[in-house]
Coordinates of C-alpha atoms in Angstrom, one line a residue:
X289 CA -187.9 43.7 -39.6
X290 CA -190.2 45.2 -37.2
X291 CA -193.1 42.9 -37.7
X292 CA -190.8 39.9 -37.6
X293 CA -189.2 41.1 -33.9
X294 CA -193.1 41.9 -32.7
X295 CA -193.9 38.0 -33.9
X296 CA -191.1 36.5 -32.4
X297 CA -192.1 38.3 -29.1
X298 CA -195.3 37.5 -29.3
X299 CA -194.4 33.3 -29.7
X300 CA -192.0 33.7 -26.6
X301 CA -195.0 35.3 -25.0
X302 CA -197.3 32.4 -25.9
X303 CA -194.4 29.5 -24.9
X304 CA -193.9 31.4 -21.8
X305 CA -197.2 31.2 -20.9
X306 CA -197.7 27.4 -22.1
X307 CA -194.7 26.2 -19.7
X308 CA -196.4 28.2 -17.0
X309 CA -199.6 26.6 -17.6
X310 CA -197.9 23.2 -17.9
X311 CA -195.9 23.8 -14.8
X312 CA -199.1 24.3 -12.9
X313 CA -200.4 21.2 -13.7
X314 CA -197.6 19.6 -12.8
X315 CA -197.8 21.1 -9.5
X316 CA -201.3 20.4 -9.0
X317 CA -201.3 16.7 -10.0
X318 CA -197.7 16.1 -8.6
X319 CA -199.2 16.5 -5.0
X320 CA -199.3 12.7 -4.0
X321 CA -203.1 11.6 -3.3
X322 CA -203.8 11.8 0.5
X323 CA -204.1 8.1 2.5
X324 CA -206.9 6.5 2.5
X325 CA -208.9 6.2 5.7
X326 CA -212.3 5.8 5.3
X327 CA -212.6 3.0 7.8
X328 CA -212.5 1.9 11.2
X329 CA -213.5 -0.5 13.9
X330 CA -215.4 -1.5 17.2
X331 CA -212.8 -2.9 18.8
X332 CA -210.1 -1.3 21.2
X333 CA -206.9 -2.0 18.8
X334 CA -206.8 -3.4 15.4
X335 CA -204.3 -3.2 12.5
X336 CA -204.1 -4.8 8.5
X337 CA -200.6 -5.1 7.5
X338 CA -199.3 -5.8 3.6
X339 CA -197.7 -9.4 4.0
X340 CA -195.3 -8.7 1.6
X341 CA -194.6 -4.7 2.4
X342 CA -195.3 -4.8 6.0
X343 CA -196.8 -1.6 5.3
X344 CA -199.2 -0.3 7.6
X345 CA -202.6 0.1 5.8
X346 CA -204.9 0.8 8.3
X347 CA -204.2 1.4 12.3
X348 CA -205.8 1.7 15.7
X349 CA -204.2 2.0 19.1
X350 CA -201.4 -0.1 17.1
X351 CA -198.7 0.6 19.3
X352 CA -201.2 -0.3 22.7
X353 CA -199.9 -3.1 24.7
X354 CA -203.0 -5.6 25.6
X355 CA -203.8 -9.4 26.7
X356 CA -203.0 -11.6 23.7
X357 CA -205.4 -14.5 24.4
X358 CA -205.4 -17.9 22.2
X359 CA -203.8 -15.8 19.0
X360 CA -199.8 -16.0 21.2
X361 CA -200.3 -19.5 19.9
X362 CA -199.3 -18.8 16.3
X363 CA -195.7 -17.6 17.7
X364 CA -195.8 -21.1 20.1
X365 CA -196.0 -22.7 16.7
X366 CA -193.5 -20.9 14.8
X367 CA -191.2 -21.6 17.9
X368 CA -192.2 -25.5 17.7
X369 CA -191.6 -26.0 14.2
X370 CA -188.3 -24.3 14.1
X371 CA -186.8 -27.0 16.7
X372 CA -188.4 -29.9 16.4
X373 CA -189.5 -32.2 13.9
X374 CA -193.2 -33.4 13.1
X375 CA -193.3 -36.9 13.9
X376 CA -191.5 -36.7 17.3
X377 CA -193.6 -38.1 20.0
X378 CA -194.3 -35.2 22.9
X379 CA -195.5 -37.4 26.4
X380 CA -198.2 -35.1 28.3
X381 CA -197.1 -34.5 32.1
X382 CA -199.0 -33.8 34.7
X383 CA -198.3 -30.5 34.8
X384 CA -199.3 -29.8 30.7
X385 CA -202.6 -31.0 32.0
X386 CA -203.2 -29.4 35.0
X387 CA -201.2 -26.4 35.5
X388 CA -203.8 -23.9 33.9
X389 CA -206.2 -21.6 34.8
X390 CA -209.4 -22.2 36.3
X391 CA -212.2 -22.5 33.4
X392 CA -209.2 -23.0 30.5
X393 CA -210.9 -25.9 29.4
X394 CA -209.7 -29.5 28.2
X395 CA -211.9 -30.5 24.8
X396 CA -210.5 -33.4 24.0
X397 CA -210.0 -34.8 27.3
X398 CA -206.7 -35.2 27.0
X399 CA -204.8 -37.0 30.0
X400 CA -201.0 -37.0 31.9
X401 CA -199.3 -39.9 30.1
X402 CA -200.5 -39.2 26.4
X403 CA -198.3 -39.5 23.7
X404 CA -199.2 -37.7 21.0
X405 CA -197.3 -36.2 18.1
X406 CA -195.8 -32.8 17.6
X407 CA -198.2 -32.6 14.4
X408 CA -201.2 -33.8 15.9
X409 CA -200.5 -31.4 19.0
X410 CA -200.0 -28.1 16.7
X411 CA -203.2 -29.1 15.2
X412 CA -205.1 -29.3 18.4
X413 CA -203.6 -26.2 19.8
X414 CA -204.2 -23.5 16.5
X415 CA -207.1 -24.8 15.4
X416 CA -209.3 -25.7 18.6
X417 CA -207.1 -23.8 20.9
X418 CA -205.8 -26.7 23.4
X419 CA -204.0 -25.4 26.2
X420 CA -203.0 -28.6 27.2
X421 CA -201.1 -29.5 24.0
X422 CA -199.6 -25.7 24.1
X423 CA -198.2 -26.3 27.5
X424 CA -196.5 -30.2 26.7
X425 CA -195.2 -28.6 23.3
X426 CA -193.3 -26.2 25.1
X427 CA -192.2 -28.6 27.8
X428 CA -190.7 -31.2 24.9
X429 CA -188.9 -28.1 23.1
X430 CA -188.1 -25.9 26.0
X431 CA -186.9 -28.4 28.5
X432 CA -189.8 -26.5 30.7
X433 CA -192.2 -24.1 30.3
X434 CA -190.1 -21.1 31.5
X435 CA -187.3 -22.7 28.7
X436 CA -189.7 -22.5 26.4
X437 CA -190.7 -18.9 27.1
X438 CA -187.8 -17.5 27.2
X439 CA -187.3 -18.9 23.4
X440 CA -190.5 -17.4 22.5
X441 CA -189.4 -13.4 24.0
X442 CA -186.0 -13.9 21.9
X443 CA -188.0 -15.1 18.4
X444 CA -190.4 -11.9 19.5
X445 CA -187.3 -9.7 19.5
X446 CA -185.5 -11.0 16.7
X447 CA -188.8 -10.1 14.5
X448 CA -188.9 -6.8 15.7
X449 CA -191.5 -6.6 18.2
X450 CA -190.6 -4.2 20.8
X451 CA -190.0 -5.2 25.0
X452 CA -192.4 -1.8 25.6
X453 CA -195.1 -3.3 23.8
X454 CA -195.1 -7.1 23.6
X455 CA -193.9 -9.9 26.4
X456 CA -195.1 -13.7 26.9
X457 CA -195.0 -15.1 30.2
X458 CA -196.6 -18.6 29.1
X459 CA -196.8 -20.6 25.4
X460 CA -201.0 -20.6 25.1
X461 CA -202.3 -17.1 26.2
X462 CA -204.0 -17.2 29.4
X463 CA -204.3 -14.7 31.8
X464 CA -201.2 -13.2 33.0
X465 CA -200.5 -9.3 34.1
X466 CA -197.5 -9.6 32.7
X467 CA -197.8 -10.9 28.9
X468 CA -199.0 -8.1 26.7
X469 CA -198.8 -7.8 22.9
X470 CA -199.7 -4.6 20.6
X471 CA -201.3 -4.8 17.5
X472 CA -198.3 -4.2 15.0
X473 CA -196.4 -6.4 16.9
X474 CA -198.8 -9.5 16.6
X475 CA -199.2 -8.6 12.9
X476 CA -195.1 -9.2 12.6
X477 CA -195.0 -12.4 14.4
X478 CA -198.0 -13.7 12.3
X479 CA -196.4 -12.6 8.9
X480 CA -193.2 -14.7 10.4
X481 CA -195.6 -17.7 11.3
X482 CA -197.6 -17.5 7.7
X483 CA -194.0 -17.6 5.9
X484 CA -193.2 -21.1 7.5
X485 CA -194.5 -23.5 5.6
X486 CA -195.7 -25.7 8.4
X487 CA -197.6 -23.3 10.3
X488 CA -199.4 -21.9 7.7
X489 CA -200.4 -25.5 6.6
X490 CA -201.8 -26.3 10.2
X491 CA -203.6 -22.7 10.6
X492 CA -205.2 -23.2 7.2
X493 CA -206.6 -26.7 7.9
X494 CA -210.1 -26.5 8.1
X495 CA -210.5 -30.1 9.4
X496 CA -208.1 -32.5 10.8
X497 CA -208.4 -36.3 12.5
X498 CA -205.7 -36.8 15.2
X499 CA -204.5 -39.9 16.7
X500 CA -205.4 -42.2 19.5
X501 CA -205.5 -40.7 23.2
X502 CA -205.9 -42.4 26.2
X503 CA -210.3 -40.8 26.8
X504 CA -210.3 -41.2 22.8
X505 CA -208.9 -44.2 21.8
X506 CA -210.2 -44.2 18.4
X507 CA -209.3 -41.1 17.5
X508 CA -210.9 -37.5 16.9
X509 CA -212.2 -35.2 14.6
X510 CA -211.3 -31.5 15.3
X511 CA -212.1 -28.1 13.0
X512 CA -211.3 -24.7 12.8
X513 CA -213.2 -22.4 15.4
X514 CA -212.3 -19.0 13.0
X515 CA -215.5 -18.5 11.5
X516 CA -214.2 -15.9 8.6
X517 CA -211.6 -19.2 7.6
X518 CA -214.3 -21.5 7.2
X519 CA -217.1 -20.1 5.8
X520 CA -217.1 -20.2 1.9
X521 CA -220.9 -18.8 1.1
X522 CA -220.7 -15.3 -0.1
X523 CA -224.3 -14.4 1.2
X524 CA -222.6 -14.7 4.8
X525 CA -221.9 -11.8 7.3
X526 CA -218.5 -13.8 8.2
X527 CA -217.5 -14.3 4.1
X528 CA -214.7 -12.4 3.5
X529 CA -212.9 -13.6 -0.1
X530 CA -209.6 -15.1 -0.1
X531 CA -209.3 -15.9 3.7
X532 CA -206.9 -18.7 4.2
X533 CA -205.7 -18.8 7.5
X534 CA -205.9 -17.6 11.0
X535 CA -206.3 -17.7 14.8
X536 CA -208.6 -16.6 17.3
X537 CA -208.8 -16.5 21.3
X538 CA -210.3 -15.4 24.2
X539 CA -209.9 -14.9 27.9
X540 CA -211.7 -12.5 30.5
X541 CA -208.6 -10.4 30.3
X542 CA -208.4 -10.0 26.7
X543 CA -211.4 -10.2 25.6
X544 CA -211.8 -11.4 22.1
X545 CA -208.8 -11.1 19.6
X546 CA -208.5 -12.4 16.3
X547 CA -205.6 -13.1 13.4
X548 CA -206.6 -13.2 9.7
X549 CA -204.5 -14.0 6.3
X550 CA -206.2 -13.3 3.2
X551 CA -204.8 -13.4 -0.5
X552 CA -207.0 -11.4 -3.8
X553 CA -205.4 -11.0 -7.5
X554 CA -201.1 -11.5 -5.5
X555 CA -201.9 -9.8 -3.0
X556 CA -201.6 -10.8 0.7
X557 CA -203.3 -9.1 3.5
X558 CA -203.3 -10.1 7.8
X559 CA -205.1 -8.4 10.1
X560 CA -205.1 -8.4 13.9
X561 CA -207.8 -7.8 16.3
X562 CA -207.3 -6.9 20.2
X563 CA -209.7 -6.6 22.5
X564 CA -212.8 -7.2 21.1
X565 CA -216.1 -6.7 23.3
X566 CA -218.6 -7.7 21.3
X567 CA -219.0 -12.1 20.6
X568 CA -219.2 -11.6 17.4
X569 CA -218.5 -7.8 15.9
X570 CA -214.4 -8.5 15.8
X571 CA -215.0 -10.8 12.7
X572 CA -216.9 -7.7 11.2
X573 CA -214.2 -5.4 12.2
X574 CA -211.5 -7.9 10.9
X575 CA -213.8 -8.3 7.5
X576 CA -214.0 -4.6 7.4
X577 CA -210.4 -3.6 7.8
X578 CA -209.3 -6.3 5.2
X579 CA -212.3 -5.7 2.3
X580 CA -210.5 -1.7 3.0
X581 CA -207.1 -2.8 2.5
X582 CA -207.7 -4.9 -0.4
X583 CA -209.7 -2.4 -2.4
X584 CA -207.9 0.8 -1.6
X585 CA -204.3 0.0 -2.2
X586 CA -202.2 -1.1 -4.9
X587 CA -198.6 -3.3 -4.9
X588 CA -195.7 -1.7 -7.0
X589 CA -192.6 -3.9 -8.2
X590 CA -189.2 -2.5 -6.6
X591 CA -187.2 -4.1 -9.0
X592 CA -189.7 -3.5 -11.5
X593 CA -189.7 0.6 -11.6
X594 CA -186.7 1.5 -9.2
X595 CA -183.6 2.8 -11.5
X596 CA -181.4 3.2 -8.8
X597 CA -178.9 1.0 -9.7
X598 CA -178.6 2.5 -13.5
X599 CA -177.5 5.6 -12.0
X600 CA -174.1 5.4 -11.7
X601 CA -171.5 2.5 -12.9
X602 CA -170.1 2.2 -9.3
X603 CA -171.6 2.8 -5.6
X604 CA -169.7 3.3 -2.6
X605 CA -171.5 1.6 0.2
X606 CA -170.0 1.5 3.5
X607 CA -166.6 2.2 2.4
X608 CA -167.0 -0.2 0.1
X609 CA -167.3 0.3 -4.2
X610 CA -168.8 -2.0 -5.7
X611 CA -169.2 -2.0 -9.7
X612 CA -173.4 -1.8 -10.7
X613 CA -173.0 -5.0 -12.7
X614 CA -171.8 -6.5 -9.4
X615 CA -175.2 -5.5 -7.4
X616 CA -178.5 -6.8 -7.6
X617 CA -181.7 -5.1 -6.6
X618 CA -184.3 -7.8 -3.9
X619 CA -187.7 -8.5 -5.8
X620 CA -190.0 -6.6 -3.3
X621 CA -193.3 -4.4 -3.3
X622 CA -194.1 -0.8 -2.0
X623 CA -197.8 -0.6 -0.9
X624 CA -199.6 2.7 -2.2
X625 CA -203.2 3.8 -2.4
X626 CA -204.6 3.4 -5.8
X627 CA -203.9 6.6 -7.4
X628 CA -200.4 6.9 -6.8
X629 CA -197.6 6.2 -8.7
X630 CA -194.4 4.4 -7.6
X631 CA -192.7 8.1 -8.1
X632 CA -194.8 9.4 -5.7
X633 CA -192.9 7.2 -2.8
X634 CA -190.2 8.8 -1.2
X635 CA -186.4 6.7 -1.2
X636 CA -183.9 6.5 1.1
X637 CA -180.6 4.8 0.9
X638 CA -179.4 3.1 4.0
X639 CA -176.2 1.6 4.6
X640 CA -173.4 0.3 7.6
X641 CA -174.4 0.9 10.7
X642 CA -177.9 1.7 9.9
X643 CA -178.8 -1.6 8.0
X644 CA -181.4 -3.5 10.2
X645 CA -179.4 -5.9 12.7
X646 CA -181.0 -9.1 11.3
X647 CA -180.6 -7.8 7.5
X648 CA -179.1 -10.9 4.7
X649 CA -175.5 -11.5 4.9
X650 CA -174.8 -10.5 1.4
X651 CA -176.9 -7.4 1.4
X652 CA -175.1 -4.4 1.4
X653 CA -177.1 -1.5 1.3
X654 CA -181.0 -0.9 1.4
X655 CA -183.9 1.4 -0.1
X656 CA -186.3 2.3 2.3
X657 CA -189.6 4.0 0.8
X658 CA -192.2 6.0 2.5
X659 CA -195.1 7.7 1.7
X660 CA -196.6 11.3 3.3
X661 CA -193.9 9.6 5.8
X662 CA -195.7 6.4 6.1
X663 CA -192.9 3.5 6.1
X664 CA -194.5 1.4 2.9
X665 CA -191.7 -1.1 1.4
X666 CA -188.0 -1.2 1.5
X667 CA -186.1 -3.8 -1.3
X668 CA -182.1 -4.7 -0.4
X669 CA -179.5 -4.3 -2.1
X670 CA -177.4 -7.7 -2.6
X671 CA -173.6 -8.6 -3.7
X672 CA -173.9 -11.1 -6.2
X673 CA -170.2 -11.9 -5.6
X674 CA -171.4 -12.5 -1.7
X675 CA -174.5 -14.3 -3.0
X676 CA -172.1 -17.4 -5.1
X677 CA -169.6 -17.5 -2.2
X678 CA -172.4 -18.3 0.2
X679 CA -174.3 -20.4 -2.0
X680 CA -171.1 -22.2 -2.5
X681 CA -169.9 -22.6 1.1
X682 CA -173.2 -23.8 2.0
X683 CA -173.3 -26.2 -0.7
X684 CA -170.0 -27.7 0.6
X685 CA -170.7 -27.8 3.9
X686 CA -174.2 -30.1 2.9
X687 CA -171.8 -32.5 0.4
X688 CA -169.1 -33.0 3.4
X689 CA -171.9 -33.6 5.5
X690 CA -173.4 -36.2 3.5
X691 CA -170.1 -38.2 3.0
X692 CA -169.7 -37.7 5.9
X693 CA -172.5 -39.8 7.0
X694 CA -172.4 -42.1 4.3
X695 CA -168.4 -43.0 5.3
X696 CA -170.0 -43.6 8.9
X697 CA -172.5 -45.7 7.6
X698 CA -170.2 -47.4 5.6
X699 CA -167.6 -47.6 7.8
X700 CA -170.1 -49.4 10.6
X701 CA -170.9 -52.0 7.9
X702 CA -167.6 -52.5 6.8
X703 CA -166.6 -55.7 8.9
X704 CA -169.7 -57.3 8.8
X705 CA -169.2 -56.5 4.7
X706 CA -165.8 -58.1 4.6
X707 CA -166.3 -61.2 6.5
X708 CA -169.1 -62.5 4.2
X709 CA -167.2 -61.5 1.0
X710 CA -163.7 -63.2 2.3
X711 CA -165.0 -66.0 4.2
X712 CA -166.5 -67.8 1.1
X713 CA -163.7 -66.8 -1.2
X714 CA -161.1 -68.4 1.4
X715 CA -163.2 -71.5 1.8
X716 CA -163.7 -71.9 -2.0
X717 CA -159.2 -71.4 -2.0
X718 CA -158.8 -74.4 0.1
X719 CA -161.4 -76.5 -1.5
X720 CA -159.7 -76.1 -5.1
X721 CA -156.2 -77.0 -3.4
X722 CA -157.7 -80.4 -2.2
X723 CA -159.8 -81.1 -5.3
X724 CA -158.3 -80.4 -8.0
X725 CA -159.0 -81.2 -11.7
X726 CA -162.5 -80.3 -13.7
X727 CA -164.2 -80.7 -10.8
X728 CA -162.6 -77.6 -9.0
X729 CA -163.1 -75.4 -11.8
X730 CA -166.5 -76.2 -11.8
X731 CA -167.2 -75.7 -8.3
X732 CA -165.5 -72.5 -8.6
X733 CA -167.4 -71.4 -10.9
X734 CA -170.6 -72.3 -9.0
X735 CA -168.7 -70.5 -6.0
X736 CA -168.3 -67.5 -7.9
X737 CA -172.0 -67.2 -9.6
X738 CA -173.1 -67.3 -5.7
X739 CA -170.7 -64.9 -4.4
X740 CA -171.3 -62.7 -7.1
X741 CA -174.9 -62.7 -5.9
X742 CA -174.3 -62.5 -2.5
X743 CA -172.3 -59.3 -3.5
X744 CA -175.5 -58.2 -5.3
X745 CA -177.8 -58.6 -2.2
X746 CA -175.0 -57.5 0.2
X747 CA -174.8 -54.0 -2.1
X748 CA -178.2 -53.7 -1.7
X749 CA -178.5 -54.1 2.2
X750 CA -175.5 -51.9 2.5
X751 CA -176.6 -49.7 0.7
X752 CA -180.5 -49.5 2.2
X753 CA -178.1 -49.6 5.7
X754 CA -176.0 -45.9 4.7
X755 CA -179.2 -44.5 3.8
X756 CA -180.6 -45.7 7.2
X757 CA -177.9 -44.5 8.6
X758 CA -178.0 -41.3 7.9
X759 CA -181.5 -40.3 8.5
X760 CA -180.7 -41.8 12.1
X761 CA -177.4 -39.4 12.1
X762 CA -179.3 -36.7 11.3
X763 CA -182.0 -36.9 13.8
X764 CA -179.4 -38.0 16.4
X765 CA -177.5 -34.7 15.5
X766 CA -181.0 -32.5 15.4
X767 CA -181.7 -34.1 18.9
X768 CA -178.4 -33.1 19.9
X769 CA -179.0 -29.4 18.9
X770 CA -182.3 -29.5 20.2
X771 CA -181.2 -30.8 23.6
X772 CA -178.3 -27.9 23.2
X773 CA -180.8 -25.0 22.8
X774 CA -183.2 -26.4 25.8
X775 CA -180.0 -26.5 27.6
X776 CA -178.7 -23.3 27.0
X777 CA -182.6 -21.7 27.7
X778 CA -182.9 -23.4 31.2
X779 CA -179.3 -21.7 32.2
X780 CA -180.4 -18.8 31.1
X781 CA -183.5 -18.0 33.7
X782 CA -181.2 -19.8 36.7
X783 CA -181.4 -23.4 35.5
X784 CA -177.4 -25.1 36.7
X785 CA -176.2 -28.3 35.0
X786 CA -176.8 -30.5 37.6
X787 CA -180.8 -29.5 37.8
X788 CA -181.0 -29.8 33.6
X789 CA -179.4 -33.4 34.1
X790 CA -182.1 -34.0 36.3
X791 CA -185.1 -33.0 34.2
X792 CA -183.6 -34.8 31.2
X793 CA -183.7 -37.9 33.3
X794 CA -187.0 -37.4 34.6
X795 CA -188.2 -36.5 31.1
X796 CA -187.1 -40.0 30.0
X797 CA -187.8 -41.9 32.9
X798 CA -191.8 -40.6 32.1
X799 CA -191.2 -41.3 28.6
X800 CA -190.1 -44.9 29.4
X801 CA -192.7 -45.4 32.1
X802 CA -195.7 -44.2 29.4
X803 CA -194.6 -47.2 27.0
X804 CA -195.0 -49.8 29.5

């Protein structure tokens, strides 16, 4: 009995001692791997930003307001796109022309009175940098250039670029002591631009011909000045793989400065560079920062490891309980440096009050994940119930839009529709009263083979006519609400109706004057 209590001792011993041991390793592997840092650049401020994240994966001076030069154009673009459509025709005053800078430079010689369109002009200005075409956007969207400013401060602040470190006091970047953007800031408002479609299309587009100008009737040719974009041998200083997309500028103030969008293996990757001295070293630094970001960090699914929402059946958020079966989780990414693990991010639940002011209607709670207290993903937390209700609404409001249009059309075409089909059909009536006999049935049924045709055709016009009509309802109304917004702009820096009025007419009396 002895021997057996000494063994039994001696195996607790022996477990003891393998739990310490294993505890220890835990500890010393559980300590999450430090950030990786090993970079940097030549240039005052630069930043590389996870697209998808918005983590922050390498930062200088990020938070340092400086002149924003040419790149200010890619939120002049995202402005544009959202209020206008492609193929409206913007008329160059003399002001979009002239009113620049001394030295800002005119490539395409492009002259008061040319009427050019908005996709033609958002070419010219991100990929060769026109002021001119930057200054007659904003005056067609914004009523004015101050209008169109103004638009351009509230998209900054509704991305969440902060009034200490970024302002715009005019749409193409020249000088100005009081328009100043930081580097995180910039790298929101281009991962806002690189998410619309359009814009990303146009800052991609290595070449492009535009149309007819008055000094270049036939046309031009144009291509992209970012020299990391358009270069595609690897044996180049400039390569750098997967770059798709960007900006560039320049002024005296702000020296050089540079936007870059780059995708490897899912992955998506922009940089920023402000204030670059040297000609050419900001496309190194900009290379540099991006080959660092792409080969020292890793993208985690949310949805994909988070269990969150299998903890408990039910969650209170916000005073309100919602069943788990109810919730879904947002497909998102945390950003982490390769040898960490998605358990090594730190979560936090937010909800209410603290949500962010521009979050999803039908979100109702969100997980916010850091890392050694580095902000590196958040995911949301949606009502599925919330989710079908909107869904639904807006799919309503689209049908009783559409018939609504359509009864317009119709409606328009109606009388001209009726008088064709009675006219006949009451001619045919009196006929067969006077005729009589064989001969009247036949000639009605003659009447009838042509009416019946006439129906046909009349179907077909009527029907080409409602979808005419409403593509011209619809771009009446987007006129309307575009004419809204620049009126609503202008009274906000002192503009009063009866001044608006008279730009409008002015506008139009230019327009009109051009065509002659």
């Amino acid at each position: 009995m002895g021997m057996g209590y000494l063994k039994r001792r001696i195996a607790g011993f022996v477990v003891a001692i393998a739990m310490l041991l294993d505890l220890g390793v835990i500890t010393s592997f559980g300590e999450p791997p430090a950030w990786p840092g090993d970079v940097g650049i030549v240039a005052g401020a630069g930043i590389v930003i996870d697209a998808d994240s918005k983590a922050v994966l390498f930062g200088q001076q990020i938070h340092v307001p400086y002149p924003p030069a040419s790149i200010l154009k890619l939120l002049t673009a995202l402005v544009v796109v959202e209020n206008c459509e492609m193929d409206e025709t913007v008329t160059f005053s003399y002001d979009a022309i002239h009113n620049l800078e001394a030295g800002a430079g005119n490539k395409l010689s492009l002259a008061e009175g040319d009427q050019i369109s908005v996709e033609d002009c958002l070419h010219m200005m991100v990929l060769i940098s026109s002021n001119q075409s930057a200054n007659a956007l904003a005056e067609h969207v914004g009523g004015s250039r101050e209008g169109f400013v103004a638009m351009m401060n509230e998209k900054a602040a509704e991305l969440g670029c902060s009034t200490d470190e970024t302002h715009f006091a005019n749409p193409s970047g020249l000088n100005d002591d009081s328009q100043y953007v930081s580097a995180y800031d910039m790298a929101l408002i281009a991962a806002a631009a690189f998410e619309n479609e359009d814009v990303f299309r146009i800052a991609s587009t290595k070449k492009y011909s535009v149309g007819p100008t008055i000094n270049n009737p036939n046309g031009a040719n144009i291509s992209m000045e970012h020299r990391i974009v358009m270069e595609e041998s690897r044996g180049s200083e400039y390569y750098c793989e997967g770059a798709k997309a960007g900006k560039t500028g320049y002024t005296s103030k702000a020296g050089n400065t540079l936007v870059t969008y780059a995708e490897r293996d899912g992955r998506r990757l922009i940089s920023v560079i402000l204030k670059g001295s040297d000609k050419y070293q900001y496309y190194m630094d900009a290379k540099n920062i991006m080959n660092f970001g792409f080969s020292s960090f890793k993208n985690e699914s949310v949805a994909g490891n988070e269990g969150f929402l299998q903890e408990q059946e039910e969650f209170d958020f916000g005073g309100t309980v919602y069943p788990a079966s109810r919730l879904r989780l947002e497909e998102a990414a945390v950003t982490l440096p390769l040898a960490a693990g998605f358990s090594d991010a730190q979560r936090n639940l937010v909800t209410g009050e603290d949500l962010p002011a521009d979050h999803p209607e039908a979100a109702v709670a969100m997980l916010s994940y850091t890392y050694n207290e580095r902000r590196v993903g958040s995911a949301y937390i949606y009502d599925r119930e919330t989710e079908e209700r909107l869904a639904a609404e807006q799919a309503s409001r689209e049908a009783e839009e559409a018939s609504r249009l359509a009864a317009e059309a119709i409606g328009e075409s109606q009388p001209e529709s009726q008088e064709a089909e009675t006219a006949p059909e009451t001619d045919e009536k009196e006929a067969g009263k006077k005729e009589g006999g064989f001969l009247s049935g036949f000639s009605m049924s003659q009447n009838q083979i042509l009416v019946l045709a006439a129906g046909v055709g009349l179907a077909v016009v009527v029907g080409l006519g409602i979808i005419l009509g409403i593509r011209k309802r619809k771009e009446r109304i987007a006129r309307e609400q575009r004419r809204e917004r620049r009126r609503q702009r202008l009274l906000e820096i002192g503009y009063n109706e009866e001044e608006f009025e008279e730009l409008m007419r002015k506008r139009r009396e230019s327009g009109a004057e051009r065509k002659k």
